[in-house]
Tab-separated table of C-alpha atoms and ligand atoms in Angstrom:
chain	number	residue	atom	x	y	z
F	1	MET	CA	0.000	0.000	0.000
F	2	SER	CA	1.279	3.497	-0.828
F	3	LEU	CA	2.077	6.086	1.834
F	4	ALA	CA	-0.869	8.190	0.615
F	5	ALA	CA	-3.228	5.232	1.143
F	6	ILE	CA	-1.763	4.638	4.622
F	7	ALA	CA	-2.170	8.350	5.401
F	8	SER	CA	-5.842	8.251	4.458
F	9	LYS	CA	-6.405	5.187	6.668
F	10	ILE	CA	-4.878	7.165	9.549
F	11	ARG	CA	-7.087	10.191	8.806
F	12	GLU	CA	-10.171	7.947	8.843
F	13	GLY	CA	-9.083	6.336	12.129
F	14	THR	CA	-8.725	2.871	10.536
F	15	PRO	CA	-6.039	0.841	12.351
F	16	LEU	CA	-3.094	-0.047	10.108
F	17	SER	CA	-2.453	-3.665	9.202
F	18	GLN	CA	0.728	-5.629	9.757
F	19	ALA	CA	1.354	-5.298	5.993
F	20	ASP	CA	1.061	-1.493	6.329
F	21	GLY	CA	3.653	-1.697	9.106
F	22	LEU	CA	6.025	-3.568	6.808
F	23	ALA	CA	5.418	-1.023	4.022
F	24	LEU	CA	6.344	1.781	6.458
F	25	PHE	CA	9.549	-0.029	7.474
F	26	GLN	CA	10.434	-0.407	3.762
F	27	HIS	CA	9.381	3.028	2.523
F	28	PRO	CA	12.361	4.784	0.947
F	29	ASN	CA	11.702	8.214	2.460
F	30	LEU	CA	12.261	8.315	6.225
F	31	VAL	CA	11.163	11.948	6.538
F	32	GLU	CA	7.778	11.262	4.931
F	33	VAL	CA	7.150	8.393	7.372
F	34	GLY	CA	8.332	10.616	10.233
F	35	THR	CA	6.067	13.494	9.171
F	36	LEU	CA	3.050	11.209	9.269
F	37	ALA	CA	4.033	9.939	12.733
F	38	ASN	CA	4.603	13.498	13.907
F	39	GLN	CA	1.068	14.467	12.867
F	40	VAL	CA	-0.337	11.658	15.017
F	41	ARG	CA	2.006	12.585	17.897
F	42	GLU	CA	0.880	16.221	17.778
F	43	GLN	CA	-2.803	15.292	17.574
F	44	LEU	CA	-2.399	13.204	20.729
F	45	HIS	CA	0.040	15.304	22.740
F	46	GLY	CA	0.663	18.655	20.987
F	47	ASP	CA	4.177	19.830	21.853
F	48	ARG	CA	4.264	18.073	25.210
F	49	THR	CA	7.209	15.818	25.956
F	50	TYR	CA	6.887	13.849	29.158
F	51	TRP	CA	9.744	12.992	31.518
F	52	ASN	CA	9.992	11.823	35.133
F	53	ARG	CA	12.301	11.657	38.165
F	54	ASN	CA	13.233	8.012	38.358
F	55	LEU	CA	15.884	5.729	39.761
F	56	HIS	CA	17.024	2.396	38.335
F	57	ILE	CA	17.918	-0.424	40.707
F	58	ASN	CA	19.230	-3.800	39.488
F	59	PRO	CA	19.033	-6.200	42.455
F	60	THR	CA	21.284	-8.807	40.820
F	61	ASN	CA	23.045	-9.586	37.540
F	62	VAL	CA	23.234	-13.330	38.243
F	63	CYS	CA	21.103	-14.980	35.574
F	64	VAL	CA	20.395	-18.529	34.432
F	65	SER	CA	19.162	-17.421	31.024
F	66	ALA	CA	22.414	-16.669	29.130
F	67	CYS	CA	20.702	-14.580	26.421
F	68	LYS	CA	23.054	-13.904	23.530
F	69	LEU	CA	21.978	-10.264	23.358
F	70	CYS	CA	22.884	-9.448	26.976
F	71	SER	CA	26.096	-7.848	28.301
F	72	PHE	CA	24.828	-7.360	31.845
F	73	SER	CA	24.338	-10.887	33.160
F	74	ARG	CA	26.752	-13.288	34.906
F	75	ARG	CA	26.157	-17.041	34.826
F	76	SER	CA	27.077	-17.659	38.444
F	77	ALA	CA	27.375	-15.717	41.684
F	78	HIS	CA	31.104	-16.629	41.652
F	79	ASP	CA	31.849	-15.047	38.268
F	80	ALA	CA	33.851	-11.827	38.136
F	81	GLY	CA	31.573	-8.817	38.464
F	82	ALA	CA	28.587	-10.840	39.745
F	83	PHE	CA	26.512	-9.112	42.431
F	84	VAL	CA	23.391	-9.464	44.556
F	85	LEU	CA	22.380	-6.304	46.408
F	86	GLY	CA	21.326	-6.633	50.021
F	87	ILE	CA	17.917	-5.067	50.618
F	88	ASP	CA	19.544	-2.323	52.716
F	89	GLU	CA	22.015	-1.645	49.949
F	90	ALA	CA	19.236	-1.339	47.353
F	91	VAL	CA	17.141	0.899	49.582
F	92	GLY	CA	20.282	2.945	50.293
F	93	LYS	CA	20.315	4.008	46.631
F	94	LEU	CA	16.855	5.536	47.022
F	95	ARG	CA	17.739	7.092	50.387
F	96	ALA	CA	20.828	8.712	48.847
F	97	ARG	CA	18.814	10.321	46.042
F	98	LEU	CA	16.176	11.579	48.496
F	99	ALA	CA	18.835	12.866	50.891
F	100	ALA	CA	20.408	14.803	48.011
F	101	GLY	CA	17.070	16.604	47.591
F	102	ASP	CA	15.899	14.711	44.485
F	103	ARG	CA	12.134	14.324	44.433
F	104	VAL	CA	12.211	10.821	42.918
F	105	THR	CA	8.706	9.623	42.013
F	106	GLU	CA	9.487	6.218	40.507
F	107	VAL	CA	11.846	3.320	41.115
F	108	HIS	CA	12.477	1.063	38.096
F	109	ILE	CA	13.711	-2.393	39.129
F	110	VAL	CA	14.898	-5.156	36.805
F	111	GLY	CA	17.444	-7.885	37.313
F	112	GLY	CA	18.816	-11.264	36.307
F	113	LEU	CA	17.001	-14.586	36.730
F	114	HIS	CA	18.761	-15.738	39.921
F	115	ASP	CA	17.650	-19.203	40.992
F	116	GLY	CA	19.058	-18.989	44.510
F	117	LEU	CA	17.042	-16.129	46.036
F	118	PRO	CA	13.854	-16.633	48.085
F	119	PHE	CA	10.643	-14.925	46.952
F	120	ALA	CA	10.752	-13.034	50.273
F	121	TYR	CA	13.821	-11.161	48.970
F	122	PHE	CA	11.677	-9.486	46.297
F	123	THR	CA	8.638	-8.778	48.486
F	124	GLY	CA	11.039	-7.563	51.193
F	125	LEU	CA	12.688	-5.195	48.739
F	126	LEU	CA	9.341	-3.696	47.692
F	127	LEU	CA	8.167	-3.323	51.297
F	128	ALA	CA	11.441	-1.688	52.346
F	129	LEU	CA	11.365	0.822	49.469
F	130	LYS	CA	7.755	1.743	50.250
F	131	ALA	CA	8.625	2.134	53.948
F	132	VAL	CA	11.232	4.759	53.006
F	133	ALA	CA	9.048	6.559	50.457
F	134	PRO	CA	5.385	5.508	50.686
F	135	GLY	CA	4.323	7.802	47.845
F	136	ILE	CA	6.782	6.441	45.332
F	137	ALA	CA	5.645	4.263	42.409
F	138	ILE	CA	7.495	1.005	41.936
F	139	LYS	CA	7.708	-0.204	38.324
F	140	ALA	CA	9.441	-3.518	38.674
F	141	PHE	CA	10.204	-6.944	37.204
F	142	SER	CA	9.882	-7.531	33.477
F	143	ALA	CA	7.431	-10.186	32.296
F	144	VAL	CA	10.448	-12.483	31.901
F	145	GLU	CA	11.212	-12.198	35.635
F	146	ILE	CA	7.551	-12.649	36.607
F	147	PHE	CA	7.372	-15.796	34.478
F	148	PHE	CA	10.617	-17.065	36.042
F	149	PHE	CA	9.203	-16.467	39.553
F	150	HIS	CA	6.069	-18.428	38.547
F	151	ARG	CA	8.206	-21.436	37.558
F	152	LEU	CA	10.815	-21.162	40.332
F	153	TYR	CA	8.454	-20.617	43.263
F	154	GLY	CA	5.624	-22.866	41.957
F	155	MET	CA	2.949	-20.145	41.998
F	156	SER	CA	0.593	-19.155	39.183
F	157	ILE	CA	1.448	-15.958	37.310
F	158	GLU	CA	-1.558	-14.364	38.967
F	159	GLU	CA	-0.414	-15.401	42.443
F	160	VAL	CA	3.096	-14.015	41.836
F	161	LEU	CA	1.655	-10.701	40.668
F	162	ARG	CA	-0.874	-10.484	43.496
F	163	ARG	CA	1.785	-11.075	46.151
F	164	LEU	CA	4.146	-8.535	44.612
F	165	GLN	CA	1.265	-6.091	44.278
F	166	SER	CA	0.411	-6.438	47.971
F	167	ALA	CA	4.065	-5.791	48.823
F	168	GLY	CA	4.048	-2.533	46.839
F	169	LEU	CA	4.444	-3.299	43.125
F	170	ASP	CA	2.596	-0.654	41.085
F	171	SER	CA	3.361	-1.448	37.436
F	172	LEU	CA	5.527	-3.573	35.153
F	173	PRO	CA	8.331	-2.300	32.911
F	174	GLY	CA	8.307	-3.353	29.278
F	175	GLY	CA	11.564	-5.297	29.030
F	176	GLY	CA	12.209	-8.809	27.810
F	177	ALA	CA	9.833	-8.639	24.852
F	178	GLU	CA	12.796	-8.624	22.432
F	179	ILE	CA	10.972	-9.767	19.264
F	180	LEU	CA	7.742	-11.675	19.864
F	181	SER	CA	8.585	-14.467	17.434
F	182	PRO	CA	9.603	-18.055	18.242
F	183	ARG	CA	12.258	-18.007	15.481
F	184	VAL	CA	14.009	-14.899	16.802
F	185	ARG	CA	13.764	-15.922	20.460
F	186	GLN	CA	15.309	-19.293	19.616
F	187	ALA	CA	18.250	-17.456	18.040
F	188	ILE	CA	18.905	-14.724	20.626
F	189	CYS	CA	17.314	-15.776	23.936
F	190	PRO	CA	16.283	-19.457	23.792
F	191	ASN	CA	16.103	-19.953	27.576
F	192	LYS	CA	13.708	-17.238	28.590
F	193	CYS	CA	9.929	-17.169	28.422
F	194	ALA	CA	8.272	-17.602	25.027
F	195	ALA	CA	6.477	-14.826	23.160
F	196	ASP	CA	3.027	-16.071	24.214
F	197	GLU	CA	4.167	-16.331	27.841
F	198	TRP	CA	5.478	-12.722	27.773
F	199	LEU	CA	2.079	-11.578	26.502
F	200	GLU	CA	0.254	-13.723	29.084
F	201	VAL	CA	2.109	-12.051	31.981
F	202	HIS	CA	1.079	-8.593	30.746
F	203	ARG	CA	-2.496	-9.796	30.107
F	204	THR	CA	-2.675	-11.058	33.694
F	205	ALA	CA	-1.156	-7.878	35.139
F	206	HIS	CA	-3.666	-5.762	33.221
F	207	ARG	CA	-6.521	-7.943	34.515
F	208	LEU	CA	-5.307	-7.281	38.069
F	209	GLY	CA	-5.506	-3.546	37.385
F	210	MET	CA	-1.803	-2.967	36.844
F	211	LYS	CA	-0.478	-0.868	33.964
F	212	SER	CA	2.652	-1.853	32.095
F	213	ASN	CA	4.962	-0.826	29.266
F	214	CYS	CA	6.096	-2.734	26.204
F	215	THR	CA	9.356	-2.731	24.251
F	216	MET	CA	10.963	-4.078	21.099
F	217	LEU	CA	14.664	-4.911	20.898
F	218	PHE	CA	15.588	-4.391	17.247
F	219	GLY	CA	18.742	-4.895	15.189
F	220	THR	CA	19.751	-8.482	15.951
F	221	VAL	CA	18.553	-11.251	13.629
F	222	GLU	CA	14.940	-10.245	12.992
F	223	THR	CA	13.456	-9.289	9.620
F	224	LEU	CA	11.413	-6.134	9.021
F	225	ALA	CA	8.347	-8.390	8.681
F	226	GLU	CA	9.033	-9.751	12.192
F	227	ARG	CA	9.245	-6.195	13.547
F	228	ALA	CA	5.867	-5.418	11.985
F	229	GLU	CA	4.412	-8.639	13.419
F	230	HIS	CA	5.788	-7.759	16.875
F	231	LEU	CA	4.064	-4.375	16.824
F	232	ARG	CA	0.823	-5.939	15.593
F	233	ARG	CA	0.889	-8.478	18.452
F	234	LEU	CA	1.342	-5.685	21.001
F	235	ARG	CA	-1.543	-3.764	19.468
F	236	ASP	CA	-3.762	-6.850	19.606
F	237	LEU	CA	-3.124	-7.300	23.331
F	238	GLN	CA	-3.717	-3.592	23.912
F	239	ALA	CA	-7.051	-3.860	22.078
F	240	GLU	CA	-7.973	-6.641	24.514
F	241	THR	CA	-6.815	-5.044	27.799
F	242	GLY	CA	-5.914	-1.352	27.364
F	243	GLY	CA	-3.168	-1.828	29.951
F	244	PHE	CA	-0.069	-0.581	28.098
F	245	LEU	CA	1.003	2.975	28.871
F	246	ALA	CA	4.048	3.288	26.641
F	247	PHE	CA	6.000	1.532	23.925
F	248	ILE	CA	9.806	1.801	23.969
F	249	PRO	CA	11.927	0.773	20.969
F	250	LEU	CA	15.364	-0.469	22.061
F	251	PRO	CA	18.194	-0.473	19.476
F	252	PHE	CA	20.609	-3.372	19.930
F	253	HIS	CA	23.975	-2.545	21.566
F	254	PRO	CA	26.662	-5.011	20.447
F	255	GLU	CA	29.544	-4.640	22.942
F	256	ASN	CA	30.418	-7.437	25.389
F	257	ASN	CA	27.819	-9.924	24.254
F	258	ALA	CA	27.558	-13.003	22.048
F	259	LEU	CA	25.961	-11.096	19.134
F	260	GLY	CA	28.842	-8.634	18.974
F	261	ASP	CA	29.415	-9.191	15.240
F	262	LYS	CA	26.141	-7.366	14.464
F	263	PRO	CA	26.459	-3.625	13.845
F	264	ALA	CA	24.339	-1.367	16.072
F	265	PRO	CA	21.271	0.070	14.308
F	266	THR	CA	21.857	3.548	12.891
F	267	ALA	CA	20.019	6.698	14.003
F	268	ALA	CA	17.876	6.506	10.850
F	269	GLU	CA	16.687	3.033	11.837
F	270	SER	CA	15.879	4.159	15.377
F	271	LEU	CA	13.927	7.185	14.141
F	272	ARG	CA	12.004	5.029	11.692
F	273	THR	CA	11.157	2.529	14.438
F	274	LEU	CA	9.777	5.303	16.655
F	275	ALA	CA	7.707	6.570	13.711
F	276	VAL	CA	6.335	3.189	12.612
F	277	ALA	CA	5.463	2.356	16.223
F	278	ARG	CA	3.544	5.648	16.588
F	279	LEU	CA	1.580	4.827	13.446
F	280	LEU	CA	0.908	1.126	14.066
F	281	LEU	CA	0.275	1.321	17.832
F	282	ASP	CA	-2.650	3.729	17.517
F	283	ASN	CA	-4.116	2.394	20.782
F	284	VAL	CA	-0.954	2.841	22.921
F	285	PRO	CA	-0.926	6.368	24.339
F	286	HIS	CA	2.815	7.037	24.614
F	287	ILE	CA	5.940	6.325	22.557
F	288	LYS	CA	9.101	6.679	24.597
F	289	ALA	CA	12.458	7.844	23.232
F	290	TYR	CA	14.598	6.219	25.947
F	291	TRP	CA	17.632	8.491	25.805
F	292	VAL	CA	19.998	5.975	27.465
F	293	SER	CA	19.526	3.515	24.638
F	294	LEU	CA	18.928	5.832	21.646
F	295	GLY	CA	21.617	8.355	22.543
F	296	LEU	CA	20.745	11.966	23.391
F	297	ALA	CA	20.822	13.308	19.827
F	298	THR	CA	18.612	10.569	18.388
F	299	ALA	CA	16.206	10.693	21.335
F	300	GLN	CA	15.910	14.471	20.914
F	301	THR	CA	15.268	14.171	17.157
F	302	GLY	CA	12.827	11.352	17.902
F	303	LEU	CA	10.518	13.954	19.456
F	304	TRP	CA	9.700	14.881	15.819
F	305	PHE	CA	9.335	11.248	14.706
F	306	GLY	CA	6.459	10.116	16.902
F	307	ALA	CA	7.935	10.083	20.428
F	308	ASP	CA	6.275	12.089	23.207
F	309	ASP	CA	8.248	10.755	26.208
F	310	PHE	CA	11.960	11.075	27.011
F	311	ASP	CA	12.090	8.720	30.043
F	312	GLY	CA	13.673	10.228	33.158
F	313	THR	CA	16.680	11.147	35.233
F	314	VAL	CA	17.578	7.405	35.533
F	315	SER	CA	20.936	7.303	37.420
F	316	GLU	CA	23.050	4.150	37.661
F	317	GLU	CA	22.080	2.463	34.395
F	318	LYS	CA	23.934	-0.819	33.843
F	319	ILE	CA	22.243	-2.843	31.077
F	320	TYR	CA	23.108	-0.430	28.252
F	321	HIS	CA	26.351	0.932	29.626
F	322	GLN	CA	27.803	-2.567	29.841
F	323	ALA	CA	26.742	-3.083	26.203
F	324	GLY	CA	28.641	0.000	25.027
F	325	ALA	CA	26.214	2.917	25.491
F	326	GLN	CA	28.052	6.257	25.450
F	327	THR	CA	25.204	8.209	27.061
F	328	PRO	CA	25.615	9.790	30.528
F	329	GLN	CA	24.735	7.725	33.621
F	330	ALA	CA	22.082	10.222	34.674
F	331	LEU	CA	20.507	13.498	33.590
F	332	ALA	CA	19.488	16.284	35.964
F	333	PRO	CA	15.903	17.580	35.563
F	334	GLY	CA	17.257	20.884	34.205
F	335	GLU	CA	19.304	19.081	31.563
F	336	ILE	CA	16.288	17.066	30.417
F	337	ALA	CA	14.193	20.234	30.177
F	338	ARG	CA	16.954	21.997	28.216
F	339	ILE	CA	17.281	19.134	25.718
F	340	ILE	CA	13.505	18.950	25.185
F	341	ARG	CA	13.166	22.736	24.813
F	342	ALA	CA	16.090	22.854	22.396
F	343	ALA	CA	14.134	20.419	20.219
F	344	GLY	CA	11.233	22.880	20.156
F	345	ARG	CA	9.015	20.852	22.479
F	346	VAL	CA	7.563	21.572	25.926
F	347	PRO	CA	8.941	19.500	28.830
F	348	VAL	CA	6.195	18.151	31.098
F	349	GLU	CA	7.075	16.351	34.311
F	350	ARG	CA	4.865	13.297	34.809
F	351	ASP	CA	4.455	10.511	37.313
F	352	THR	CA	4.499	6.807	36.392
F	353	PHE	CA	0.858	6.937	35.265
F	354	TYR	CA	1.245	10.167	33.275
F	355	GLY	CA	-0.338	12.303	35.967
F	356	LEU	CA	1.263	15.759	35.815
F	357	ALA	CA	3.509	17.218	38.494
F	358	SER	CA	2.241	20.753	37.721
F	359	PRO	CA	0.095	22.548	35.110
F	360	VAL	CA	1.803	22.984	31.751
F	361	ALA	CA	2.912	26.573	31.055
F	362	GLY	CA	0.900	28.109	28.225
F	363	GLU	CA	-1.877	25.487	28.399
F	364	ALA	CA	-5.215	25.595	30.187
F	365	ALA	CA	-5.129	23.364	33.301
F	366	VAL	CA	-5.984	19.751	32.445
K	1	V47	O1	14.798	-6.426	28.571
K	1	V47	C1	19.333	-5.983	26.963
K	1	V47	C2	17.130	-4.865	26.387
K	1	V47	C3	15.821	-4.298	28.147
K	1	V47	C4	20.562	-5.235	25.365
K	1	V47	O2	9.417	0.002	30.801
K	1	V47	C5	19.294	-4.676	25.254
K	1	V47	O3	9.762	2.130	31.103
K	1	V47	C6	19.945	-3.487	23.440
K	1	V47	O4	13.191	-2.794	29.153
K	1	V47	N1	21.190	-4.020	23.461
K	1	V47	C7	15.831	-3.537	29.473
K	1	V47	N2	18.973	-3.811	24.303
K	1	V47	C8	15.443	-2.091	29.293
K	1	V47	C9	13.961	-1.880	29.345
K	1	V47	C10	13.421	-0.544	29.655
K	1	V47	C11	14.234	0.567	29.621
K	1	V47	C12	13.691	1.815	29.929
K	1	V47	C13	12.384	1.951	30.301
K	1	V47	C14	11.570	0.831	30.343
K	1	V47	C15	10.156	0.980	30.777
K	1	V47	C16	12.073	-0.428	30.017
K	1	V47	O5	16.930	-3.918	27.398
K	1	V47	C17	15.955	-5.780	28.197
K	1	V47	C18	16.314	-6.088	26.771
K	1	V47	O6	15.178	-6.122	25.969
K	1	V47	N3	18.557	-5.181	26.244
K	1	V47	N4	20.575	-6.035	26.444
K	1	V47	C19	21.529	-4.897	24.397
K	1	V47	N5	22.754	-5.435	24.410
């Protein structure tokens, strides 16, 4: 289908097909695809670009999964660089940010699949964080971790989620989706949960009233058709549950992992992925340009290619920095606002659920 025909579908509010998604990935003119995505972005969000004050905590990098794409994990607790944070140590990271006067509103927690920790470690961690900062939102444990807990501790997915929820879990991050295709998962991450199982965890979380994010790791072995299929599968689940808040495209980083012979996707590919996602995922409210992974310049430009969210202050990012990311470890709120303004957009501080920290200058209160 031509770009003009896709544009008229969008104008009429007809959802795009998987084949339309593939046509957008293959279209020769990136700027034309981006312009279309920008129109949708501006209809939904105007000039707003959301960001938040967040903190990343990785409880452990010990992982039984050995995914070829990963530079962060260690096979055993005895390997060089392996760690497991004590609960006090993990909570200390939040305390330090609060003591420095940072008004952190969200803690983002993801870690390796460690088969030697009790479930009480994870509930204890959530309870301890909430004891220090009761108002904070905890976005924790990718669907891959939740599925691993289900198998390791012999509880249903629902039971795992309910127990974590009662200990303070507020939402799920979008990691571990990689590409939702058995062929690709077999090639890059054969030991972690299957595509259908990833979707089932999010379906269950949404049923329990939890929101979550979704991602796509692109630039390893997948075809453009598999990227389009991945986005279509996410949209189908969203049509069923409405529980996804944001989609985050994640360009592959090749350093220090077993897929290191693959080149990293270029900026053009990242911008196109943001744009195609904005167009195909018409039922997902936010597209996030995660600056750590995209790089600051591409994330900033992405605000004109469909993205309306920049992620947050972050601090202490390990997954991408161990895979070769050259981005800073953290950004101060003022730096984020400067970067967004320099792109010609309006920075808007949000909480985890896209509630606003204050009215947006120049707009009527919402
Ligand atoms: O699950 C791991 C990916 C994810 C590499 O939900 C890699 O708000 C590229 O999910 N090259 C973790 N990607 C990051 C993530 C995330 C980040 C920011 C915000 C949110 C959110 C979620 O990173 C992993 C995996 O898919 N990943 N290694 C790599 N070498």
